[in-house]
XYZ file of C-alpha atoms in Angstrom:
623
model
C -23.203 2.507 26.162
C -24.103 3.467 22.611
C -25.093 6.982 22.645
C -28.514 7.506 24.175
C -31.180 9.609 22.715
C -31.723 11.583 25.830
C -30.121 14.902 25.020
C -30.217 18.550 25.990
C -26.843 19.369 24.468
C -27.410 17.214 21.585
C -25.691 19.370 18.847
C -22.517 19.747 20.879
C -20.632 16.890 19.026
C -22.560 17.232 15.731
C -20.076 19.967 14.756
C -17.026 18.088 16.154
C -17.627 14.497 15.645
C -20.806 13.842 13.532
C -23.582 11.407 14.323
C -25.055 8.666 12.196
C -28.264 8.098 14.057
C -30.245 10.109 16.354
C -28.943 12.905 18.379
C -26.951 12.026 21.412
C -25.551 13.274 24.647
C -23.477 10.813 26.673
C -21.886 7.598 26.033
C -22.383 6.048 29.400
C -24.929 6.123 32.164
C -24.537 8.641 34.973
C -23.736 7.086 38.319
C -25.377 8.897 41.034
C -23.195 9.484 44.156
C -24.835 8.979 47.489
C -25.135 12.763 48.126
C -26.997 13.119 44.836
C -29.465 10.359 45.822
C -31.688 12.768 47.797
C -32.798 16.449 47.589
C -31.963 19.115 50.037
C -34.968 18.275 52.139
C -33.518 14.883 52.991
C -30.030 16.178 53.276
C -31.277 18.759 55.899
C -33.121 15.851 57.860
C -36.448 17.412 57.144
C -39.153 14.972 57.916
C -41.681 15.215 55.139
C -45.366 14.370 55.801
C -46.648 10.940 54.528
C -49.592 8.669 54.559
C -48.815 6.449 57.730
C -51.414 3.821 56.616
C -49.750 3.432 53.322
C -46.243 4.587 53.898
C -44.898 3.569 50.530
C -46.998 6.162 48.682
C -45.078 9.029 47.451
C -42.070 9.951 45.382
C -38.688 8.344 46.129
C -35.297 9.234 44.783
C -31.906 7.271 45.238
C -29.796 4.599 43.746
C -29.792 0.873 42.990
C -26.718 -1.205 42.956
C -26.334 -3.303 39.746
C -24.367 -6.546 39.439
C -21.308 -4.742 37.977
C -21.205 -2.429 40.956
C -22.667 0.608 39.206
C -25.237 2.767 41.120
C -27.653 4.184 38.606
C -30.105 6.911 39.796
C -33.743 5.766 40.254
C -36.887 7.700 40.568
C -39.889 5.781 42.016
C -43.399 7.066 42.082
C -46.044 5.081 44.087
C -49.677 5.970 44.389
C -52.977 4.462 45.404
C -56.455 5.443 44.213
C -59.762 5.458 45.924
C -60.219 1.740 45.153
C -57.031 1.001 46.909
C -55.417 -0.115 43.586
C -51.651 0.414 43.467
C -49.770 2.275 40.749
C -45.897 1.982 40.717
C -43.870 3.725 37.939
C -40.026 3.598 37.812
C -37.498 5.860 35.995
C -33.894 4.776 35.390
C -32.274 6.435 32.419
C -29.331 4.200 32.582
C -31.563 1.196 32.091
C -33.633 2.899 29.314
C -36.637 3.199 31.468
C -38.829 6.355 31.834
C -42.065 6.038 33.728
C -42.130 2.265 33.281
C -45.180 0.680 34.930
C -44.415 -1.993 37.570
C -46.541 -5.064 38.349
C -47.134 -7.782 40.972
C -47.335 -4.971 43.682
C -47.561 -6.164 47.378
C -47.969 -4.078 50.362
C -48.013 -5.200 54.015
C -47.567 -2.422 56.473
C -44.112 -0.995 56.153
C -43.119 -3.803 53.569
C -43.512 -3.131 50.020
C -42.579 -5.093 46.806
C -43.037 -4.968 43.015
C -41.579 -6.213 39.782
C -40.009 -4.546 36.905
C -41.043 -6.904 34.080
C -38.979 -5.474 31.228
C -35.856 -6.104 33.364
C -36.909 -9.320 35.047
C -36.341 -7.654 38.442
C -38.165 -7.857 41.778
C -37.719 -5.058 44.337
C -38.778 -5.767 47.865
C -37.983 -3.570 50.888
C -39.255 -1.697 53.946
C -40.142 1.929 54.638
C -38.252 3.256 57.695
C -40.061 4.072 61.013
C -39.967 7.780 60.134
C -41.239 7.183 56.595
C -38.426 8.891 55.036
C -36.447 6.046 53.537
C -37.205 2.942 51.419
C -34.464 0.268 51.318
C -34.334 -3.287 50.270
C -33.029 -5.971 47.854
C -33.280 -6.542 44.052
C -33.485 -10.067 42.822
C -33.802 -11.473 39.344
C -36.971 -13.365 38.337
C -35.549 -15.172 35.386
C -32.698 -17.217 36.917
C -34.583 -20.397 36.238
C -32.774 -23.503 36.966
C -29.264 -21.767 36.604
C -27.116 -20.499 39.317
C -29.133 -17.707 41.197
C -27.923 -14.196 40.790
C -26.735 -12.699 44.089
C -29.302 -10.017 45.269
C -28.471 -6.428 44.869
C -29.742 -3.459 46.774
C -31.625 -0.106 46.531
C -31.638 2.916 48.755
C -34.341 5.516 48.201
C -35.368 8.556 50.063
C -38.680 10.365 50.138
C -39.059 13.763 48.289
C -41.696 16.229 47.677
C -42.392 17.055 44.115
C -42.991 20.783 43.353
C -46.411 20.195 42.148
C -47.345 18.678 45.553
C -46.113 21.618 47.393
C -47.875 24.880 48.038
C -47.255 27.653 45.624
C -44.958 25.958 42.932
C -43.054 28.358 40.743
C -42.857 27.537 36.999
C -40.376 29.229 34.692
C -40.432 28.589 30.929
C -38.015 29.544 28.151
C -35.781 28.184 25.321
C -32.283 27.045 25.817
C -30.124 27.872 22.887
C -27.733 24.991 21.957
C -25.702 25.038 18.746
C -28.514 26.667 16.685
C -31.227 24.625 18.288
C -33.974 26.110 20.493
C -34.997 23.566 23.241
C -38.247 24.676 24.978
C -38.129 23.596 28.621
C -39.721 24.598 31.963
C -38.156 24.450 35.436
C -40.608 24.206 38.360
C -39.413 25.089 41.836
C -41.062 24.959 45.215
C -40.115 25.227 48.868
C -40.972 22.323 51.321
C -42.603 23.145 54.490
C -39.214 23.288 56.137
C -38.102 25.927 53.613
C -35.914 23.707 51.479
C -35.898 23.897 47.626
C -37.227 21.096 45.452
C -37.560 21.289 41.709
C -38.140 19.319 38.437
C -37.518 19.879 34.711
C -39.831 19.344 31.853
C -38.664 18.993 28.266
C -41.593 17.770 26.072
C -39.373 17.310 23.013
C -37.500 14.719 24.870
C -40.547 13.314 26.588
C -39.012 14.327 29.899
C -41.613 15.071 32.484
C -41.213 15.971 36.077
C -37.590 14.908 36.231
C -36.214 15.915 39.616
C -33.266 18.153 40.488
C -31.145 16.989 43.393
C -28.520 18.358 45.673
C -30.073 21.769 46.033
C -27.772 24.484 47.464
C -28.252 28.265 48.142
C -25.725 31.057 48.441
C -25.752 34.678 49.089
C -27.691 36.880 46.673
C -30.385 34.284 46.056
C -28.154 32.120 43.977
C -29.571 28.527 43.711
C -27.721 25.532 42.379
C -28.901 21.957 41.694
C -27.880 18.856 39.916
C -29.798 16.958 37.121
C -28.908 13.241 37.471
C -29.128 12.384 33.746
C -26.581 10.467 31.679
C -23.436 12.560 31.408
C -24.541 14.912 34.287
C -25.989 18.343 34.231
C -26.782 21.172 36.630
C -28.298 24.576 36.950
C -26.900 27.825 38.593
C -29.680 30.322 38.751
C -31.016 33.386 40.505
C -34.521 34.399 41.327
C -35.384 38.034 40.997
C -37.067 39.696 44.077
C -40.556 39.361 42.631
C -40.013 35.783 41.620
C -40.933 36.523 38.125
C -37.708 35.626 36.296
C -35.164 32.826 36.614
C -31.741 33.610 35.224
C -28.415 31.898 35.132
C -26.814 28.958 33.404
C -27.544 25.431 32.462
C -24.448 23.414 32.700
C -23.636 20.313 30.785
C -20.672 18.556 29.007
C -18.335 21.354 30.241
C -20.492 23.978 28.644
C -22.552 26.844 30.077
C -25.682 27.750 28.392
C -27.376 30.884 29.347
C -30.897 30.970 30.606
C -33.373 33.711 31.165
C -36.854 32.064 31.808
C -40.024 34.002 32.515
C -42.648 33.058 35.121
C -45.199 30.807 33.590
C -48.429 31.640 35.800
C -50.675 29.101 34.124
C -48.221 26.332 33.340
C -49.255 22.858 32.463
C -47.176 20.285 30.666
C -47.571 20.634 26.928
C -47.743 17.362 25.071
C -46.148 17.508 21.624
C -48.574 17.111 18.739
C -47.819 13.722 17.098
C -50.966 12.893 15.171
C -49.494 9.612 13.489
C -48.823 7.815 16.802
C -51.120 4.855 16.903
C -54.057 5.002 19.480
C -55.286 1.679 21.109
C -57.343 -0.290 20.595
C -55.623 -1.471 17.339
C -57.275 -3.527 14.552
C -54.652 -6.197 14.635
C -52.959 -8.671 17.064
C -50.008 -7.559 19.237
C -47.660 -10.357 20.477
C -44.947 -9.819 23.020
C -41.863 -11.796 21.890
C -38.717 -12.590 23.900
C -35.948 -13.872 21.516
C -32.878 -15.665 23.187
C -29.364 -14.531 22.118
C -26.534 -17.051 22.084
C -24.531 -14.802 24.483
C -27.134 -15.445 27.186
C -29.425 -12.451 27.096
C -32.715 -12.009 25.469
C -34.270 -9.365 23.075
C -37.735 -8.222 23.879
C -40.068 -6.808 21.361
C -43.623 -6.688 19.806
C -44.766 -8.679 16.892
C -47.823 -7.130 15.171
C -49.975 -9.457 13.006
C -52.463 -8.413 10.385
C -56.137 -8.837 10.995
C -57.101 -12.271 10.082
C -60.719 -11.203 9.004
C -59.252 -8.853 6.527
C -55.982 -10.751 5.467
C -56.639 -14.379 6.381
C -54.960 -16.641 8.890
C -51.460 -16.284 7.419
C -48.690 -17.158 7.559
C -47.691 -13.550 6.758
C -44.519 -12.003 5.372
C -42.738 -10.170 8.192
C -40.528 -7.000 8.456
C -38.006 -6.959 11.209
C -37.239 -3.319 12.046
C -33.584 -2.407 13.011
C -32.955 0.894 14.686
C -30.260 3.510 13.870
C -27.277 4.273 15.981
C -27.734 4.707 19.664
C -29.396 2.430 22.224
C -33.068 2.761 21.421
C -36.343 1.279 22.212
C -38.437 -0.760 19.914
C -40.337 2.274 18.694
C -37.139 4.166 17.888
C -38.531 6.934 20.082
C -36.944 10.428 19.864
C -38.258 13.973 20.173
C -41.820 12.791 20.882
C -41.728 10.832 17.650
C -42.136 7.058 17.407
C -41.068 6.190 13.942
C -41.083 2.522 14.296
C -44.443 2.328 15.994
C -45.932 4.352 13.240
C -44.196 2.300 10.602
C -45.221 -1.047 12.168
C -48.876 0.137 12.422
C -49.003 1.142 8.731
C -47.453 -2.031 7.460
C -49.552 -4.256 9.650
C -52.824 -2.513 8.526
C -51.639 -3.228 4.956
C -51.103 -7.099 5.427
C -47.477 -7.209 6.506
C -46.518 -8.507 9.946
C -43.859 -6.453 11.753
C -41.315 -7.357 14.379
C -39.718 -4.384 16.436
C -37.482 -4.999 19.393
C -35.662 -3.078 22.090
C -31.947 -2.720 21.430
C -29.706 -4.608 23.711
C -29.454 -2.897 27.133
C -32.765 -1.089 26.601
C -36.207 -1.812 27.944
C -37.076 -5.524 27.767
C -33.677 -6.429 26.189
C -31.928 -6.223 29.488
C -28.170 -7.348 29.663
C -26.337 -8.204 32.858
C -22.890 -7.884 31.355
C -22.904 -4.237 30.265
C -19.594 -4.783 28.381
C -21.826 -6.378 25.635
C -23.462 -2.916 25.258
C -20.605 -0.644 25.980
C -18.138 -2.524 23.610
C -20.649 -3.577 21.072
C -20.140 -2.847 17.355
C -22.526 -2.831 14.390
C -21.518 -6.341 13.565
C -22.421 -7.425 17.316
C -25.714 -5.658 16.838
C -26.275 -7.599 13.611
C -26.270 -10.769 15.727
C -29.218 -9.255 17.781
C -31.290 -8.982 14.513
C -30.212 -12.550 13.629
C -31.459 -13.864 17.009
C -34.840 -12.202 16.394
C -35.075 -13.707 12.945
C -34.215 -17.141 14.156
C -36.850 -16.854 16.834
C -39.890 -15.474 14.822
C -39.360 -17.898 11.919
C -40.521 -20.712 14.121
C -43.889 -18.948 14.753
C -46.913 -20.306 13.024
C -48.269 -16.825 11.923
C -44.861 -15.988 10.173
C -43.900 -17.372 6.715
C -40.180 -18.429 7.064
C -39.713 -17.804 3.346
C -40.766 -14.198 3.494
C -38.739 -12.664 6.278
C -37.218 -9.247 5.487
C -35.192 -6.632 7.257
C -36.006 -2.873 7.399
C -33.096 -0.828 8.672
C -33.017 2.834 9.449
C -29.681 4.685 9.355
C -27.194 2.440 10.971
C -29.777 -0.193 10.785
C -29.533 0.000 7.048
C -25.804 -0.963 7.413
C -26.592 -3.761 9.939
C -29.180 -5.415 7.588
C -26.636 -6.635 4.919
C -24.341 -7.822 7.709
C -27.267 -10.101 8.903
C -27.779 -11.209 5.397
C -24.221 -12.611 5.494
C -25.003 -14.610 8.472
C -28.111 -16.339 7.278
C -29.941 -17.446 4.144
C -33.430 -16.640 5.594
C -33.592 -13.021 4.497
C -35.969 -12.614 1.621
C -35.933 -8.794 1.296
C -34.238 -5.608 2.630
C -35.357 -1.997 2.997
C -32.731 0.629 3.708
C -34.034 3.838 5.146
C -31.142 6.329 4.809
C -28.654 3.514 4.980
C -24.889 4.138 4.613
C -23.264 3.211 1.238
C -19.705 4.487 1.732
C -16.889 4.216 4.282
C -18.048 5.400 7.757
C -15.354 8.016 7.929
C -16.439 9.520 4.562
C -20.031 9.577 5.667
C -19.224 11.469 8.850
C -17.017 13.951 7.256
C -19.688 14.870 4.739
C -22.319 14.828 7.414
C -20.559 17.438 9.530
C -19.793 19.549 6.397
C -23.507 19.768 5.616
C -24.490 20.712 9.245
C -21.815 23.327 9.322
C -23.178 24.808 6.125
C -26.756 24.900 7.471
C -25.361 26.502 10.645
C -23.879 29.319 8.355
C -20.115 28.375 8.952
C -18.005 29.921 6.077
C -16.662 27.644 3.227
C -12.958 28.093 4.288
C -13.524 27.039 7.876
C -15.446 23.960 6.784
C -12.638 22.990 4.317
C -9.893 23.565 6.934
C -11.740 21.654 9.680
C -12.805 18.819 7.387
C -9.192 18.106 6.472
C -8.295 17.778 10.041
C -11.288 15.666 10.834
C -10.629 13.375 7.936
C -6.949 12.865 9.161
C -8.386 12.130 12.749
C -10.919 9.574 11.474
C -8.423 7.849 9.350
C -5.973 7.433 12.369
C -8.716 6.026 14.573
C -9.936 3.714 11.771
C -6.393 2.353 11.476
C -6.359 1.720 15.333
C -4.328 4.895 16.376
C -6.056 6.057 19.366
C -3.087 7.111 21.400
C -1.321 10.392 21.833
C -0.933 11.267 18.134
C -4.676 10.933 17.568
C -5.405 12.946 20.803
C -3.033 15.652 19.482
C -5.120 15.807 16.284
C -8.201 15.968 18.195
C -6.943 18.901 20.325
C -5.904 20.626 17.019
C -9.365 20.208 15.909
C -11.043 21.657 18.926
C -8.479 24.602 18.866
C -9.531 25.257 15.328
C -13.243 25.263 16.158
C -12.684 27.584 19.163
C -10.813 30.002 16.856
C -13.722 29.805 14.321
C -16.360 30.343 17.124
C -17.294 33.637 18.813
C -18.073 31.706 22.038
C -15.749 32.345 25.008
C -14.658 28.790 26.090
C -12.677 28.407 29.424
C -9.858 25.771 29.728
C -12.017 23.692 32.023
C -14.819 23.667 29.553
C -12.509 22.699 26.744
C -11.038 19.917 28.866
C -14.542 18.588 29.621
C -15.538 18.550 26.088
C -12.212 17.011 24.996
C -12.720 14.172 27.632
C -16.322 13.531 26.194
C -14.995 13.655 22.640
C -12.438 11.009 23.622
C -15.183 8.765 24.948
C -17.284 9.333 21.807
C -14.188 8.706 19.323
C -12.043 6.148 20.862
C -14.532 3.423 21.512
C -15.064 0.105 19.784
C -18.241 1.161 18.110
C -16.862 4.197 16.455
C -13.577 2.603 15.512
C -15.526 -0.165 13.762
C -17.812 2.382 12.061
C -14.985 4.647 10.865
C -13.216 1.724 9.252
C -16.355 -0.014 7.893
C -16.786 -0.330 4.122
C -20.396 -1.378 3.396
C -19.680 -2.342 -0.307
C -18.625 -6.025 0.198
C -21.802 -6.725 2.269
C -23.968 -4.857 -0.267
C -22.529 -6.749 -3.155
C -23.047 -10.046 -1.579
C -26.760 -9.317 -1.075
C -28.852 -11.456 -3.294
C -32.361 -10.644 -2.079
C -34.342 -7.761 -3.410
C -33.365 -4.466 -1.906
C -35.429 -1.084 -1.620
C -33.105 1.993 -0.675
C -34.788 5.151 0.321
C -33.263 8.578 1.069
C -34.472 12.218 1.414
C -32.829 14.940 -0.596
C -32.498 17.081 2.713
C -31.134 14.262 4.890
C -27.999 15.916 6.220
C -26.938 12.802 8.319
C -26.729 10.446 5.380
C -26.311 12.495 2.111
C -28.305 10.845 -0.634
C -25.829 11.787 -3.358
C -23.030 10.121 -1.595
C -24.799 7.060 -0.082
C -27.901 6.312 -2.181
C -25.964 6.496 -5.406
C -23.218 4.132 -3.905
C -25.845 1.734 -2.796
C -27.322 1.505 -6.187
C -23.935 1.282 -8.001
C -22.633 -1.369 -5.793
C -25.577 -3.673 -5.868
C -26.141 -3.204 -9.597
C -22.575 -3.869 -10.407
C -22.924 -7.122 -8.473
C -26.093 -8.124 -10.510
C -28.418 -7.514 -7.609
C -32.111 -6.519 -7.435
C -32.129 -2.777 -6.357
C -34.848 -0.249 -6.347
C -34.078 3.363 -5.113
C -36.580 6.127 -4.325
C -35.250 9.656 -3.639
C -37.802 11.760 -1.719
C -37.416 15.587 -2.537
C -37.319 17.841 0.610
C -37.349 15.145 3.209
C -34.770 14.810 6.064
C -33.185 11.848 7.882
C -36.590 10.866 9.555
C -38.443 11.125 6.207
C -40.280 14.191 7.270
C -40.945 17.098 4.698
C -38.676 19.915 6.007
C -37.059 23.235 4.890
C -33.382 22.628 5.768
C -32.860 19.170 7.138
C -31.392 20.693 10.403
C -31.871 18.894 13.741
C -33.909 21.870 15.034
C -36.666 21.008 12.638
C -37.284 17.389 13.900
C -39.129 18.678 17.090
C -41.236 21.209 15.301
C -42.489 18.849 12.585
C -45.651 17.109 13.722
C -45.488 14.352 11.054
C -43.388 11.416 12.129
C -43.048 9.788 8.716
C -44.472 10.922 5.521
C -47.346 8.467 4.512
C -45.975 8.278 0.901
C -42.819 6.674 2.089
C -44.743 4.009 4.079
C -47.019 3.476 1.151
C -44.171 2.959 -1.280
C -42.484 0.589 1.061
C -45.680 -1.488 1.613
C -46.490 -1.649 -2.057
C -42.832 -2.720 -2.834
C -42.960 -5.515 -0.195
C -46.190 -6.854 -1.480
C -45.025 -6.754 -4.908
C -41.807 -8.674 -4.184
C -43.364 -11.057 -1.642
C -46.889 -11.449 -2.798
C -48.384 -10.274 0.489
C -52.161 -10.376 0.887
C -54.131 -7.049 0.643
């Protein structure tokens, strides 16, 4: 899968590989093994107490079998209020769901069923006689008149969350990862049978009460547990005698990160301050949209339509938002920020309709054939935007002559590709879009991050030469042993330049993940891609924006190239360079990743105001 945003060890590959879009951890979903599907309480055959009148109530962990045979890890939380109203929330990171609300809930004794609307799935099963397991079948609800999809299965086991246990122990601290401080809290508790349970909170990644599994204890009070996230992670920790400190290691991607967390006696989950995130009710209409794709899947999203009392009945100009690299939801959510939600709200309040959609394989844009996600390139993802355009142009509230594209990061590279596929695009906005060869962009990006991290100039120069050679080989289709040798050479050089002690096992694990990151179709396409031809062929007006502290897409390299290419081709180009703003268009000090989480502003209002004014000037939008 394109690199997901969920990331603890986000900066690990920034130094080695570079990243165009949001920070990333793993390239494919984690597949939970049966022994990971339950916590130690279940493994030890401890029978946990439960509501015998409503046996489905509780927290369930386990696996679901997908059509392609994968077994993604699933968390299910079922509750019932005093009015006997049910609430079911499901988390499956491999499917892009975290706390997704379920619907059409039915309960009849030990039988329980519900629907997961974003994925068009229905789960129906039975709670075991002892109340400890919940198993059943998964069917699709959108087969229509076609050949029905064979049912799949799920196998979940009851667990006890720490906050539901007596005397939970919360330990808070900062995990240090490549110059980033990642605040997190680990909450542990013992079940009535004396077994450990626990969960992890990381507000910066909107991770809340994510359970650890497969707890084990050893002599000396050592506790190990797995974290079933994409790519896999684990902890190996020890409690002091007074249970006031939790020390040890966080393990991920072959790396060991030291932990020394202190007891947090009055702990409660701390929501991140994001004052720009819209709060409902909103003063305009929201329409849920499902756009069919020629390859057989659909793209789900939200169309926001300006208030008709303020702006008339329409039809309205519309901006279709295209996310950056990585499989992202319609809001482009990361680190508690929801940039596309904020942007769509602003533009809609100023008379411009906005369509934002989940990337293929995420949320409501479910895909049965995961190869369409795993092997997709930027050109493939351009067909997704085209499918959305083709669908919304038939809607009465949309003016088909005033459809535009707003692409962030990789989205700014995809927009001109869409423009080559259709004549329906009336304007484009590039938010930190690429203007040079992909390999040149990544080399420069990594150099800038190394500079901010304090790496000396000689090391940067030496590593960049090897990195450029590696990227050129991959761009030319050389992904065999010669390219792997250059990759190993790069890792060895980085190890020499680093003060960290890395074991061979850790190096092998990092190399394996680097191979997955580098030698895949998306990266090969990106490294070889030259945006100049598509930019030169763009005939509609273009607004290109960049921050001067954007270290991911350097303005002097890319914004200048975009302006030069379009001008030389006789196109209509406007550029705006924002002093002191980063890749997310936040005012910042250095542009480093570590600042993204600490800055409360999601997008500077001036950027959105400039965009809205430019669109209205070019398109004659009301307001």
